[in-house]
XYZ file of C-alpha atoms in Angstrom:
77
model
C -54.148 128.462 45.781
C -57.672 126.703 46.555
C -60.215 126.191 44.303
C -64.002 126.305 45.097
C -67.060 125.918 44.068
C -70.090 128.170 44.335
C -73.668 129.412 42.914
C -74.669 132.893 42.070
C -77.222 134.650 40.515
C -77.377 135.509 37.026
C -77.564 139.062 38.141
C -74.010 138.481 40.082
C -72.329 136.329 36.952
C -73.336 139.045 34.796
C -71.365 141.498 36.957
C -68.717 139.177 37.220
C -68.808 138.656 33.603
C -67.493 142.992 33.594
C -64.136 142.148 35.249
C -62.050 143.225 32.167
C -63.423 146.482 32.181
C -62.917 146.609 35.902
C -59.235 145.948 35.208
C -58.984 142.115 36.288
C -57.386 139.780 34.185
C -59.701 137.292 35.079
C -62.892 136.136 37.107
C -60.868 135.532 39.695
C -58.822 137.912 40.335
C -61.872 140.002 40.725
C -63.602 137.768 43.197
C -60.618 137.467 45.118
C -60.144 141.352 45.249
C -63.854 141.503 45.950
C -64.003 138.968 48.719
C -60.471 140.757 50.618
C -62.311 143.766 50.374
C -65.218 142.756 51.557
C -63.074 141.025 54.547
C -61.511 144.718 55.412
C -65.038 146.000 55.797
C -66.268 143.718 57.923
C -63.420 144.063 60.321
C -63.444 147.696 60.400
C -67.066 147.678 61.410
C -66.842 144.878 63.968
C -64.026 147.115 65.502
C -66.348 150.090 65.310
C -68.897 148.489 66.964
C -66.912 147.257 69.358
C -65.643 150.584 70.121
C -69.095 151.767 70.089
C -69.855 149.477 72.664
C -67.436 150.179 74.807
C -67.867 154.069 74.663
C -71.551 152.612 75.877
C -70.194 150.835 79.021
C -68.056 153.683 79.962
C -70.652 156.567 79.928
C -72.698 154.390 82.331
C -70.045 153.501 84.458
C -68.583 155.999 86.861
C -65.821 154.324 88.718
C -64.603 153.185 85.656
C -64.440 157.266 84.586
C -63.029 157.870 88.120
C -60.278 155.126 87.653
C -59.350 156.186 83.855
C -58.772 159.893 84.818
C -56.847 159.273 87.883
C -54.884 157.079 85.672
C -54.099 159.750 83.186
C -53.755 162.614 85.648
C -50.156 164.239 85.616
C -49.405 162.553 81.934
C -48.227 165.515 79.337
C -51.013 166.010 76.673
């Protein structure tokens, strides 16, 4: 595993000072968890806004409606 270094504010070590009663064994177990979660987050809303964007492109586009329904015609639902 890698080690780093970093600064935080006393509000932040004071948190992280809680991780026993979080159920961590240790600081960093709890940054580690913290950090993966935040990770998850991140992704799901960059793919979110991603499909957000593209729901964007397709309402304004009709030949791309015209070419994804001819595409799907005759598929069973």
């Amino acid at each position: 595993m890698l080690q780093a270094k970093f600064t935080i504010e006393n509000q932040q070590a004071g948190f992280l000072e809680k991780y026993r009663i979080f159920g961590f064994k240790n600081k960093s177990e709890m940054v580690r968890a913290t950090l993966e979660h935040f990770q998850k987050s991140f992704e799901q809303n960059q793919i979110i806004a991603s499909a957000e964007l593209y729901s964007e492109v397709y309402e304004k586009d009709n030949e791309l409606k015209y070419l994804t329904e001819n595409a799907v015609t005759g598929w069973q639902e």
